[in-house]
Amino acid sequence: MRILPRAYDHPDAVKLQEQVQLEYVERYGDPDFTVMDPAQFAPPCGLYLIAYEDDGTPVATGGWRTQDRNDEGYADGDAEIKRMYVVPHARGRGLARRILAALEDDARAAGRIRMVLETGIMQPEAIELYASCGYAPVPEQLKFGLYRAYDSSRCFTKPLTKPASPRSSGSSRSSRSQGSP
């Protein structure tokens, strides 16, 4: 299994985004109408990751994008998680958890101070994942994002604190590529 950075409009990303939109329609009756520009996920303002099987099949995705104080309730220093998705046959392998950890590390390295995300009550497995990774629900009056006024919307945050000890991963933000596998 490889997790690689990709452009938000990379063909594999588009394929997985179409699948997650179908899942939103199945669960909520509509796709996610949040407007997203591929440039929002380009370093250093964001990152988009895809997990690939050994045979090159894309099976999971997730990204973060910079958010600062705006009329949708975000705060300065926020990094917003978007399009976390694992195809059904690859679920239960910890891929979402691995992608989420990599996104948090990258956002922290980019100087972001808080991870934020919005999900919905029809995605209990997502809510469980985020809670188990240290994300806390926000009160109704502090919700953010396009769906903040919806009763089915749930917003979560997690402070991005510095790691306890330096990591020697051997990679740097500047070495990331948006190329193909």
GROMACS .gro file of N, CA and C in nm:
model
  543
    1MET      N    1   0.085  -0.117   0.000
    1MET     CA    2   0.000   0.000   0.000
    1MET      C    3   0.089   0.124   0.000
    2ARG      N    4   0.060   0.215  -0.092
    2ARG     CA    5   0.134   0.342  -0.100
    2ARG      C    6   0.035   0.457  -0.084
    3ILE      N    7   0.074   0.558  -0.010
    3ILE     CA    8  -0.005   0.680   0.002
    3ILE      C    9   0.077   0.792  -0.060
    4LEU      N   10   0.022   0.851  -0.167
    4LEU     CA   11   0.097   0.949  -0.245
    4LEU      C   12   0.022   1.080  -0.258
    5PRO      N   13   0.095   1.192  -0.261
    5PRO     CA   14   0.030   1.320  -0.290
    5PRO      C   15  -0.011   1.326  -0.436
    6ARG      N   16  -0.127   1.384  -0.460
    6ARG     CA   17  -0.180   1.400  -0.596
    6ARG      C   18  -0.250   1.535  -0.605
    7ALA      N   19  -0.263   1.585  -0.724
    7ALA     CA   20  -0.344   1.704  -0.746
    7ALA      C   21  -0.490   1.667  -0.725
    8TYR      N   22  -0.569   1.761  -0.677
    8TYR     CA   23  -0.711   1.738  -0.652
    8TYR      C   24  -0.785   1.699  -0.780
    9ASP      N   25  -0.734   1.745  -0.895
    9ASP     CA   26  -0.799   1.712  -1.022
    9ASP      C   27  -0.727   1.602  -1.099
   10HIS      N   28  -0.637   1.529  -1.033
   10HIS     CA   29  -0.573   1.412  -1.093
   10HIS      C   30  -0.683   1.311  -1.129
   11PRO      N   31  -0.669   1.237  -1.238
   11PRO     CA   32  -0.775   1.141  -1.278
   11PRO      C   33  -0.814   1.042  -1.168
   12ASP      N   34  -0.718   0.994  -1.089
   12ASP     CA   35  -0.752   0.902  -0.980
   12ASP      C   36  -0.832   0.973  -0.871
   13ALA      N   37  -0.799   1.098  -0.846
   13ALA     CA   38  -0.873   1.177  -0.747
   13ALA      C   39  -1.017   1.199  -0.795
   14VAL      N   40  -1.031   1.234  -0.920
   14VAL     CA   41  -1.165   1.258  -0.977
   14VAL      C   42  -1.249   1.131  -0.967
   15LYS      N   43  -1.189   1.017  -0.997
   15LYS     CA   44  -1.260   0.888  -0.990
   15LYS      C   45  -1.311   0.861  -0.847
   16LEU      N   46  -1.225   0.883  -0.748
   16LEU     CA   47  -1.265   0.859  -0.609
   16LEU      C   48  -1.366   0.964  -0.562
   17GLN      N   49  -1.353   1.088  -0.608
   17GLN     CA   50  -1.449   1.192  -0.572
   17GLN      C   51  -1.588   1.159  -0.627
   18GLU      N   52  -1.592   1.104  -0.747
   18GLU     CA   53  -1.722   1.063  -0.803
   18GLU      C   54  -1.785   0.954  -0.717
   19GLN      N   55  -1.702   0.861  -0.669
   19GLN     CA   56  -1.754   0.753  -0.585
   19GLN      C   57  -1.805   0.806  -0.451
   20VAL      N   58  -1.732   0.899  -0.390
   20VAL     CA   59  -1.777   0.953  -0.261
   20VAL      C   60  -1.904   1.035  -0.281
   21GLN      N   61  -1.916   1.105  -0.392
   21GLN     CA   62  -2.039   1.181  -0.418
   21GLN      C   63  -2.159   1.087  -0.431
   22LEU      N   64  -2.140   0.972  -0.495
   22LEU     CA   65  -2.247   0.873  -0.504
   22LEU      C   66  -2.287   0.823  -0.365
   23GLU      N   67  -2.188   0.807  -0.278
   23GLU     CA   68  -2.217   0.764  -0.142
   23GLU      C   69  -2.294   0.873  -0.066
   24TYR      N   70  -2.259   0.999  -0.087
   24TYR     CA   71  -2.335   1.108  -0.024
   24TYR      C   72  -2.480   1.107  -0.072
   25VAL      N   73  -2.501   1.085  -0.201
   25VAL     CA   74  -2.636   1.080  -0.255
   25VAL      C   75  -2.713   0.965  -0.191
   26GLU      N   76  -2.647   0.850  -0.177
   26GLU     CA   77  -2.711   0.734  -0.116
   26GLU      C   78  -2.748   0.761   0.030
   27ARG      N   79  -2.659   0.828   0.103
   27ARG     CA   80  -2.682   0.850   0.246
   27ARG      C   81  -2.769   0.972   0.276
   28TYR      N   82  -2.753   1.079   0.196
   28TYR     CA   83  -2.821   1.206   0.227
   28TYR      C   84  -2.924   1.250   0.124
   29GLY      N   85  -2.923   1.187   0.006
   29GLY     CA   86  -3.016   1.226  -0.098
   29GLY      C   87  -2.961   1.328  -0.196
   30ASP      N   88  -2.845   1.385  -0.166
   30ASP     CA   89  -2.780   1.486  -0.251
   30ASP      C   90  -2.629   1.471  -0.242
   31PRO      N   91  -2.558   1.518  -0.345
   31PRO     CA   92  -2.411   1.524  -0.334
   31PRO      C   93  -2.370   1.638  -0.242
   32ASP      N   94  -2.243   1.648  -0.212
   32ASP     CA   95  -2.188   1.761  -0.136
   32ASP      C   96  -2.169   1.876  -0.235
   33PHE      N   97  -2.232   1.988  -0.205
   33PHE     CA   98  -2.226   2.105  -0.294
   33PHE      C   99  -2.115   2.203  -0.256
   34THR      N  100  -2.027   2.165  -0.165
   34THR     CA  101  -1.916   2.253  -0.127
   34THR      C  102  -1.830   2.279  -0.250
   35VAL      N  103  -1.804   2.407  -0.276
   35VAL     CA  104  -1.721   2.446  -0.390
   35VAL      C  105  -1.574   2.428  -0.351
   36MET      N  106  -1.501   2.358  -0.437
   36MET     CA  107  -1.359   2.337  -0.411
   36MET      C  108  -1.280   2.359  -0.538
   37ASP      N  109  -1.173   2.434  -0.526
   37ASP     CA  110  -1.082   2.462  -0.635
   37ASP      C  111  -0.960   2.372  -0.617
   38PRO      N  112  -0.916   2.302  -0.721
   38PRO     CA  113  -0.797   2.216  -0.707
   38PRO      C  114  -0.676   2.289  -0.648
   39ALA      N  115  -0.663   2.419  -0.676
   39ALA     CA  116  -0.550   2.495  -0.623
   39ALA      C  117  -0.551   2.502  -0.470
   40GLN      N  118  -0.667   2.485  -0.408
   40GLN     CA  119  -0.676   2.490  -0.262
   40GLN      C  120  -0.602   2.374  -0.195
   41PHE      N  121  -0.578   2.269  -0.269
   41PHE     CA  122  -0.512   2.150  -0.214
   41PHE      C  123  -0.365   2.140  -0.254
   42ALA      N  124  -0.313   2.244  -0.318
   42ALA     CA  125  -0.173   2.245  -0.360
   42ALA      C  126  -0.086   2.298  -0.246
   43PRO      N  127   0.025   2.231  -0.218
   43PRO     CA  128   0.117   2.280  -0.116
   43PRO      C  129   0.165   2.422  -0.148
   44PRO      N  130   0.187   2.505  -0.053
   44PRO     CA  131   0.184   2.480   0.092
   44PRO      C  132   0.048   2.507   0.157
   45CYS      N  133  -0.053   2.535   0.077
   45CYS     CA  134  -0.186   2.573   0.132
   45CYS      C  135  -0.278   2.453   0.152
   46GLY      N  136  -0.233   2.336   0.119
   46GLY     CA  137  -0.314   2.216   0.134
   46GLY      C  138  -0.240   2.095   0.082
   47LEU      N  139  -0.305   1.984   0.085
   47LEU     CA  140  -0.247   1.858   0.038
   47LEU      C  141  -0.361   1.761   0.009
   48TYR      N  142  -0.346   1.685  -0.098
   48TYR     CA  143  -0.443   1.582  -0.132
   48TYR      C  144  -0.368   1.451  -0.147
   49LEU      N  145  -0.415   1.347  -0.079
   49LEU     CA  146  -0.348   1.217  -0.078
   49LEU      C  147  -0.439   1.109  -0.134
   50ILE      N  148  -0.375   1.012  -0.201
   50ILE     CA  149  -0.447   0.893  -0.248
   50ILE      C  150  -0.368   0.771  -0.205
   51ALA      N  151  -0.440   0.673  -0.151
   51ALA     CA  152  -0.379   0.544  -0.117
   51ALA      C  153  -0.401   0.449  -0.235
   52TYR      N  154  -0.294   0.380  -0.272
   52TYR     CA  155  -0.296   0.286  -0.384
   52TYR      C  156  -0.265   0.145  -0.337
   53GLU      N  157  -0.338   0.048  -0.392
   53GLU     CA  158  -0.303  -0.092  -0.374
   53GLU      C  159  -0.169  -0.116  -0.444
   54ASP      N  160  -0.106  -0.228  -0.417
   54ASP     CA  161   0.022  -0.261  -0.481
   54ASP      C  162   0.011  -0.267  -0.633
   55ASP      N  163  -0.109  -0.299  -0.684
   55ASP     CA  164  -0.129  -0.307  -0.829
   55ASP      C  165  -0.160  -0.171  -0.893
   56GLY      N  166  -0.160  -0.063  -0.812
   56GLY     CA  167  -0.185   0.070  -0.864
   56GLY      C  168  -0.330   0.116  -0.859
   57THR      N  169  -0.418   0.034  -0.802
   57THR     CA  170  -0.558   0.072  -0.791
   57THR      C  171  -0.576   0.174  -0.679
   58PRO      N  172  -0.637   0.290  -0.708
   58PRO     CA  173  -0.663   0.388  -0.602
   58PRO      C  174  -0.779   0.342  -0.514
   59VAL      N  175  -0.759   0.345  -0.381
   59VAL     CA  176  -0.862   0.291  -0.291
   59VAL      C  177  -0.903   0.385  -0.179
   60ALA      N  178  -0.831   0.493  -0.156
   60ALA     CA  179  -0.867   0.584  -0.048
   60ALA      C  180  -0.812   0.722  -0.078
   61THR      N  181  -0.875   0.820  -0.019
   61THR     CA  182  -0.836   0.957  -0.046
   61THR      C  183  -0.869   1.047   0.072
   62GLY      N  184  -0.805   1.161   0.073
   62GLY     CA  185  -0.834   1.264   0.173
   62GLY      C  186  -0.745   1.383   0.148
   63GLY      N  187  -0.791   1.499   0.190
   63GLY     CA  188  -0.713   1.619   0.171
   63GLY      C  189  -0.738   1.720   0.280
   64TRP      N  190  -0.652   1.821   0.283
   64TRP     CA  191  -0.676   1.936   0.370
   64TRP      C  192  -0.652   2.062   0.287
   65ARG      N  193  -0.723   2.168   0.327
   65ARG     CA  194  -0.705   2.297   0.262
   65ARG      C  195  -0.707   2.406   0.369
   66THR      N  196  -0.634   2.511   0.343
   66THR     CA  197  -0.626   2.624   0.434
   66THR      C  198  -0.762   2.692   0.446
   67GLN      N  199  -0.797   2.722   0.568
   67GLN     CA  200  -0.913   2.806   0.597
   67GLN      C  201  -0.868   2.911   0.698
   68ASP      N  202  -0.913   3.031   0.681
   68ASP     CA  203  -0.892   3.137   0.779
   68ASP      C  204  -1.027   3.200   0.806
   69ARG      N  205  -1.030   3.293   0.899
   69ARG     CA  206  -1.156   3.355   0.940
   69ARG      C  207  -1.235   3.399   0.817
   70ASN      N  208  -1.362   3.354   0.810
   70ASN     CA  209  -1.449   3.392   0.699
   70ASN      C  210  -1.595   3.381   0.742
   71ASP      N  211  -1.684   3.408   0.648
   71ASP     CA  212  -1.828   3.409   0.681
   71ASP      C  213  -1.889   3.271   0.699
   72GLU      N  214  -1.809   3.164   0.681
   72GLU     CA  215  -1.860   3.028   0.705
   72GLU      C  216  -1.818   2.975   0.843
   73GLY      N  217  -1.763   3.063   0.927
   73GLY     CA  218  -1.734   3.026   1.065
   73GLY      C  219  -1.596   2.970   1.093
   74TYR      N  220  -1.508   2.971   0.996
   74TYR     CA  221  -1.371   2.922   1.020
   74TYR      C  222  -1.291   3.026   1.097
   75ALA      N  223  -1.180   2.983   1.156
   75ALA     CA  224  -1.092   3.072   1.231
   75ALA      C  225  -0.954   3.077   1.165
   76ASP      N  226  -0.882   3.184   1.191
   76ASP     CA  227  -0.746   3.193   1.139
   76ASP      C  228  -0.665   3.073   1.185
   77GLY      N  229  -0.590   3.014   1.092
   77GLY     CA  230  -0.505   2.900   1.124
   77GLY      C  231  -0.569   2.764   1.105
   78ASP      N  232  -0.694   2.761   1.058
   78ASP     CA  233  -0.762   2.632   1.039
   78ASP      C  234  -0.709   2.558   0.916
   79ALA      N  235  -0.710   2.426   0.925
   79ALA     CA  236  -0.684   2.336   0.813
   79ALA      C  237  -0.806   2.245   0.806
   80GLU      N  238  -0.877   2.253   0.695
   80GLU     CA  239  -1.003   2.179   0.682
   80GLU      C  240  -0.983   2.046   0.610
   81ILE      N  241  -1.027   1.939   0.671
   81ILE     CA  242  -1.024   1.806   0.611
   81ILE      C  243  -1.139   1.796   0.511
   82LYS      N  244  -1.109   1.744   0.391
   82LYS     CA  245  -1.210   1.724   0.288
   82LYS      C  246  -1.188   1.591   0.219
   83ARG      N  247  -1.298   1.534   0.171
   83ARG     CA  248  -1.302   1.416   0.085
   83ARG      C  249  -1.230   1.294   0.141
   84MET      N  250  -1.243   1.272   0.272
   84MET     CA  251  -1.194   1.146   0.328
   84MET      C  252  -1.286   1.036   0.277
   85TYR      N  253  -1.227   0.936   0.213
   85TYR     CA  254  -1.308   0.829   0.155
   85TYR      C  255  -1.222   0.706   0.134
   86VAL      N  256  -1.281   0.590   0.166
   86VAL     CA  257  -1.219   0.461   0.139
   86VAL      C  258  -1.322   0.377   0.064
   87VAL      N  259  -1.281   0.318  -0.049
   87VAL     CA  260  -1.373   0.235  -0.125
   87VAL      C  261  -1.418   0.118  -0.036
   88PRO      N  262  -1.540   0.071  -0.056
   88PRO     CA  263  -1.595  -0.032   0.034
   88PRO      C  264  -1.506  -0.154   0.054
   89HIS      N  265  -1.446  -0.209  -0.052
   89HIS     CA  266  -1.369  -0.332  -0.035
   89HIS      C  267  -1.237  -0.311   0.040
   90ALA      N  268  -1.194  -0.186   0.060
   90ALA     CA  269  -1.068  -0.159   0.130
   90ALA      C  270  -1.089  -0.108   0.272
   91ARG      N  271  -1.212  -0.102   0.316
   91ARG     CA  272  -1.241  -0.051   0.451
   91ARG      C  273  -1.196  -0.151   0.557
   92GLY      N  274  -1.166  -0.098   0.674
   92GLY     CA  275  -1.125  -0.182   0.786
   92GLY      C  276  -0.976  -0.211   0.791
   93ARG      N  277  -0.898  -0.148   0.705
   93ARG     CA  278  -0.752  -0.169   0.702
   93ARG      C  279  -0.673  -0.054   0.764
   94GLY      N  280  -0.743   0.045   0.816
   94GLY     CA  281  -0.674   0.159   0.878
   94GLY      C  282  -0.628   0.265   0.779
   95LEU      N  283  -0.675   0.261   0.655
   95LEU     CA  284  -0.629   0.357   0.555
   95LEU      C  285  -0.672   0.500   0.589
   96ALA      N  286  -0.796   0.518   0.631
   96ALA     CA  287  -0.843   0.653   0.665
   96ALA      C  288  -0.761   0.709   0.780
   97ARG      N  289  -0.730   0.626   0.878
   97ARG     CA  290  -0.650   0.670   0.993
   97ARG      C  291  -0.510   0.711   0.947
   98ARG      N  292  -0.451   0.635   0.856
   98ARG     CA  293  -0.316   0.669   0.806
   98ARG      C  294  -0.318   0.799   0.725
   99ILE      N  295  -0.419   0.814   0.641
   99ILE     CA  296  -0.430   0.937   0.562
   99ILE      C  297  -0.453   1.056   0.654
  100LEU      N  298  -0.541   1.041   0.751
  100LEU     CA  299  -0.571   1.149   0.844
  100LEU      C  300  -0.445   1.192   0.920
  101ALA      N  301  -0.366   1.097   0.968
  101ALA     CA  302  -0.242   1.130   1.040
  101ALA      C  303  -0.144   1.205   0.949
  102ALA      N  304  -0.133   1.161   0.824
  102ALA     CA  305  -0.042   1.229   0.730
  102ALA      C  306  -0.091   1.372   0.701
  103LEU      N  307  -0.222   1.389   0.689
  103LEU     CA  308  -0.276   1.523   0.665
  103LEU      C  309  -0.251   1.613   0.785
  104GLU      N  310  -0.269   1.561   0.905
  104GLU     CA  311  -0.242   1.639   1.025
  104GLU      C  312  -0.095   1.681   1.032
  105ASP      N  313  -0.005   1.588   1.005
  105ASP     CA  314   0.139   1.619   1.007
  105ASP      C  315   0.172   1.728   0.906
  106ASP      N  316   0.115   1.717   0.787
  106ASP     CA  317   0.144   1.813   0.682
  106ASP      C  318   0.088   1.951   0.717
  107ALA      N  319  -0.034   1.956   0.767
  107ALA     CA  320  -0.094   2.085   0.805
  107ALA      C  321  -0.015   2.151   0.918
  108ARG      N  322   0.030   2.071   1.013
  108ARG     CA  323   0.113   2.122   1.122
  108ARG      C  324   0.243   2.180   1.066
  109ALA      N  325   0.306   2.108   0.974
  109ALA     CA  326   0.431   2.156   0.913
  109ALA      C  327   0.408   2.285   0.833
  110ALA      N  328   0.287   2.304   0.782
  110ALA     CA  329   0.253   2.424   0.706
  110ALA      C  330   0.216   2.542   0.797
  111GLY      N  331   0.219   2.519   0.928
  111GLY     CA  332   0.191   2.627   1.022
  111GLY      C  333   0.046   2.641   1.064
  112ARG      N  334  -0.037   2.547   1.024
  112ARG     CA  335  -0.178   2.550   1.065
  112ARG      C  336  -0.187   2.512   1.213
  113ILE      N  337  -0.284   2.566   1.283
  113ILE     CA  338  -0.293   2.542   1.427
  113ILE      C  339  -0.411   2.456   1.471
  114ARG      N  340  -0.508   2.435   1.379
  114ARG     CA  341  -0.625   2.355   1.416
  114ARG      C  342  -0.679   2.284   1.294
  115MET      N  343  -0.706   2.153   1.309
  115MET     CA  344  -0.775   2.077   1.206
  115MET      C  345  -0.924   2.091   1.232
  116VAL      N  346  -1.000   2.107   1.124
  116VAL     CA  347  -1.146   2.118   1.134
  116VAL      C  348  -1.208   2.029   1.028
  117LEU      N  349  -1.328   1.981   1.055
  117LEU     CA  350  -1.399   1.902   0.955
  117LEU      C  351  -1.547   1.904   0.985
  118GLU      N  352  -1.622   1.881   0.881
  118GLU     CA  353  -1.767   1.869   0.892
  118GLU      C  354  -1.806   1.736   0.831
  119THR      N  355  -1.890   1.663   0.901
  119THR     CA  356  -1.945   1.538   0.851
  119THR      C  357  -2.092   1.536   0.888
  120GLY      N  358  -2.157   1.425   0.869
  120GLY     CA  359  -2.299   1.419   0.898
  120GLY      C  360  -2.338   1.296   0.976
  121ILE      N  361  -2.457   1.300   1.030
  121ILE     CA  362  -2.504   1.191   1.115
  121ILE      C  363  -2.525   1.060   1.040
  122MET      N  364  -2.532   1.067   0.907
  122MET     CA  365  -2.549   0.946   0.827
  122MET      C  366  -2.413   0.878   0.799
  123GLN      N  367  -2.308   0.929   0.860
  123GLN     CA  368  -2.174   0.870   0.847
  123GLN      C  369  -2.119   0.838   0.986
  124PRO      N  370  -2.183   0.746   1.057
  124PRO     CA  371  -2.139   0.715   1.193
  124PRO      C  372  -1.996   0.662   1.199
  125GLU      N  373  -1.951   0.591   1.096
  125GLU     CA  374  -1.814   0.540   1.097
  125GLU      C  375  -1.713   0.654   1.089
  126ALA      N  376  -1.747   0.762   1.019
  126ALA     CA  377  -1.659   0.879   1.013
  126ALA      C  378  -1.654   0.947   1.149
  127ILE      N  379  -1.770   0.964   1.211
  127ILE     CA  380  -1.775   1.026   1.344
  127ILE      C  381  -1.692   0.945   1.442
  128GLU      N  382  -1.704   0.813   1.435
  128GLU     CA  383  -1.626   0.725   1.524
  128GLU      C  384  -1.476   0.739   1.498
  129LEU      N  385  -1.437   0.744   1.371
  129LEU     CA  386  -1.295   0.760   1.337
  129LEU      C  387  -1.241   0.890   1.396
  130TYR      N  388  -1.310   1.000   1.371
  130TYR     CA  389  -1.259   1.129   1.417
  130TYR      C  390  -1.253   1.135   1.569
  131ALA      N  391  -1.355   1.084   1.636
  131ALA     CA  392  -1.353   1.083   1.783
  131ALA      C  393  -1.236   1.001   1.835
  132SER      N  394  -1.209   0.886   1.772
  132SER     CA  395  -1.100   0.800   1.818
  132SER      C  396  -0.962   0.859   1.789
  133CYS      N  397  -0.957   0.958   1.699
  133CYS     CA  398  -0.831   1.025   1.665
  133CYS      C  399  -0.815   1.159   1.736
  134GLY      N  400  -0.899   1.184   1.836
  134GLY     CA  401  -0.882   1.304   1.917
  134GLY      C  402  -0.959   1.427   1.874
  135TYR      N  403  -1.051   1.412   1.781
  135TYR     CA  404  -1.133   1.525   1.737
  135TYR      C  405  -1.251   1.542   1.833
  136ALA      N  406  -1.279   1.668   1.867
  136ALA     CA  407  -1.388   1.698   1.959
  136ALA      C  408  -1.502   1.768   1.883
  137PRO      N  409  -1.627   1.731   1.915
  137PRO     CA  410  -1.739   1.799   1.850
  137PRO      C  411  -1.747   1.944   1.897
  138VAL      N  412  -1.792   2.031   1.808
  138VAL     CA  413  -1.809   2.172   1.846
  138VAL      C  414  -1.956   2.198   1.876
  139PRO      N  415  -1.984   2.292   1.965
  139PRO     CA  416  -2.124   2.328   1.994
  139PRO      C  417  -2.193   2.384   1.871
  140GLU      N  418  -2.324   2.371   1.866
  140GLU     CA  419  -2.405   2.417   1.752
  140GLU      C  420  -2.368   2.559   1.709
  141GLN      N  421  -2.354   2.650   1.804
  141GLN     CA  422  -2.331   2.791   1.772
  141GLN      C  423  -2.191   2.816   1.716
  142LEU      N  424  -2.103   2.719   1.720
  142LEU     CA  425  -1.966   2.735   1.669
  142LEU      C  426  -1.939   2.652   1.543
  143LYS      N  427  -2.044   2.592   1.487
  143LYS     CA  428  -2.025   2.511   1.367
  143LYS      C  429  -1.977   2.597   1.250
  144PHE      N  430  -1.917   2.532   1.151
  144PHE     CA  431  -1.858   2.601   1.037
  144PHE      C  432  -1.889   2.523   0.910
  145GLY      N  433  -1.863   2.586   0.797
  145GLY     CA  434  -1.879   2.520   0.668
  145GLY      C  435  -2.015   2.542   0.605
  146LEU      N  436  -2.029   2.494   0.484
  146LEU     CA  437  -2.151   2.511   0.406
  146LEU      C  438  -2.274   2.456   0.475
  147TYR      N  439  -2.260   2.344   0.545
  147TYR     CA  440  -2.375   2.276   0.605
  147TYR      C  441  -2.392   2.305   0.754
  148ARG      N  442  -2.329   2.409   0.804
  148ARG     CA  443  -2.330   2.439   0.947
  148ARG      C  444  -2.471   2.459   1.006
  149ALA      N  445  -2.567   2.502   0.925
  149ALA     CA  446  -2.702   2.527   0.975
  149ALA      C  447  -2.791   2.402   0.971
  150TYR      N  448  -2.741   2.293   0.914
  150TYR     CA  449  -2.820   2.170   0.902
  150TYR      C  450  -2.816   2.092   1.034
  151ASP      N  451  -2.931   2.040   1.075
  151ASP     CA  452  -2.938   1.959   1.197
  151ASP      C  453  -2.855   1.832   1.184
  152SER      N  454  -2.840   1.780   1.063
  152SER     CA  455  -2.765   1.655   1.042
  152SER      C  456  -2.614   1.676   1.038
  153SER      N  457  -2.570   1.801   1.038
  153SER     CA  458  -2.427   1.833   1.030
  153SER      C  459  -2.361   1.821   1.166
  154ARG      N  460  -2.240   1.768   1.164
  154ARG     CA  461  -2.157   1.761   1.285
  154ARG      C  462  -2.020   1.816   1.250
  155CYS      N  463  -1.971   1.908   1.332
  155CYS     CA  464  -1.839   1.967   1.311
  155CYS      C  465  -1.746   1.925   1.424
  156PHE      N  466  -1.620   1.903   1.388
  156PHE     CA  467  -1.519   1.857   1.483
  156PHE      C  468  -1.391   1.938   1.465
  157THR      N  469  -1.316   1.951   1.573
  157THR     CA  470  -1.187   2.019   1.568
  157THR      C  471  -1.083   1.940   1.648
  158LYS      N  472  -0.958   1.966   1.613
  158LYS     CA  473  -0.846   1.908   1.687
  158LYS      C  474  -0.730   2.006   1.681
  159PRO      N  475  -0.677   2.046   1.797
  159PRO     CA  476  -0.561   2.135   1.792
  159PRO      C  477  -0.441   2.063   1.733
  160LEU      N  478  -0.362   2.136   1.657
  160LEU     CA  479  -0.240   2.080   1.599
  160LEU      C  480  -0.122   2.123   1.686
  161THR      N  481  -0.091   2.041   1.784
  161THR     CA  482   0.021   2.070   1.871
  161THR      C  483   0.147   2.011   1.810
  162LYS      N  484   0.258   2.064   1.852
  162LYS     CA  485   0.387   2.013   1.802
  162LYS      C  486   0.407   1.870   1.851
  163PRO      N  487   0.469   1.784   1.770
  163PRO     CA  488   0.499   1.648   1.815
  163PRO      C  489   0.591   1.650   1.937
  164ALA      N  490   0.579   1.550   2.021
  164ALA     CA  491   0.659   1.542   2.143
  164ALA      C  492   0.808   1.534   2.113
  165SER      N  493   0.845   1.466   2.004
  165SER     CA  494   0.986   1.455   1.968
  165SER      C  495   0.997   1.467   1.816
  166PRO      N  496   1.111   1.518   1.768
  166PRO     CA  497   1.126   1.531   1.623
  166PRO      C  498   1.119   1.396   1.554
  167ARG      N  499   1.056   1.396   1.439
  167ARG     CA  500   1.048   1.273   1.359
  167ARG      C  501   1.157   1.276   1.254
  168SER      N  502   1.207   1.161   1.223
  168SER     CA  503   1.309   1.153   1.117
  168SER      C  504   1.250   1.077   1.000
  169SER      N  505   1.150   1.139   0.936
  169SER     CA  506   1.080   1.071   0.827
  169SER      C  507   1.162   1.070   0.699
  170GLY      N  508   1.261   1.159   0.689
  170GLY     CA  509   1.342   1.162   0.569
  170GLY      C  510   1.279   1.238   0.455
  171SER      N  511   1.161   1.298   0.479
  171SER     CA  512   1.097   1.374   0.372
  171SER      C  513   1.070   1.514   0.421
  172SER      N  514   1.056   1.603   0.328
  172SER     CA  515   1.023   1.740   0.363
  172SER      C  516   0.909   1.787   0.275
  173ARG      N  517   0.845   1.895   0.316
  173ARG     CA  518   0.734   1.950   0.239
  173ARG      C  519   0.778   1.984   0.097
  174SER      N  520   0.899   2.033   0.082
  174SER     CA  521   0.943   2.076  -0.050
  174SER      C  522   0.970   1.958  -0.143
  175SER      N  523   0.979   1.837  -0.089
  175SER     CA  524   1.008   1.722  -0.174
  175SER      C  525   0.881   1.656  -0.227
  176ARG      N  526   0.764   1.710  -0.188
  176ARG     CA  527   0.639   1.648  -0.231
  176ARG      C  528   0.617   1.673  -0.379
  177SER      N  529   0.553   1.578  -0.441
  177SER     CA  530   0.526   1.585  -0.584
  177SER      C  531   0.378   1.567  -0.608
  178GLN      N  532   0.330   1.625  -0.713
  178GLN     CA  533   0.190   1.608  -0.753
  178GLN      C  534   0.183   1.520  -0.878
  179GLY      N  535   0.283   1.439  -0.902
  179GLY     CA  536   0.291   1.358  -1.024
  179GLY      C  537   0.210   1.231  -1.019
  180SER      N  538   0.228   1.147  -1.118
  180SER     CA  539   0.156   1.020  -1.130
  180SER      C  540   0.235   0.908  -1.068
  181PRO      N  541   0.166   0.793  -1.038
  181PRO     CA  542   0.238   0.680  -0.980
  181PRO      C  543   0.338   0.621  -1.076
   0.00000   0.00000   0.00000
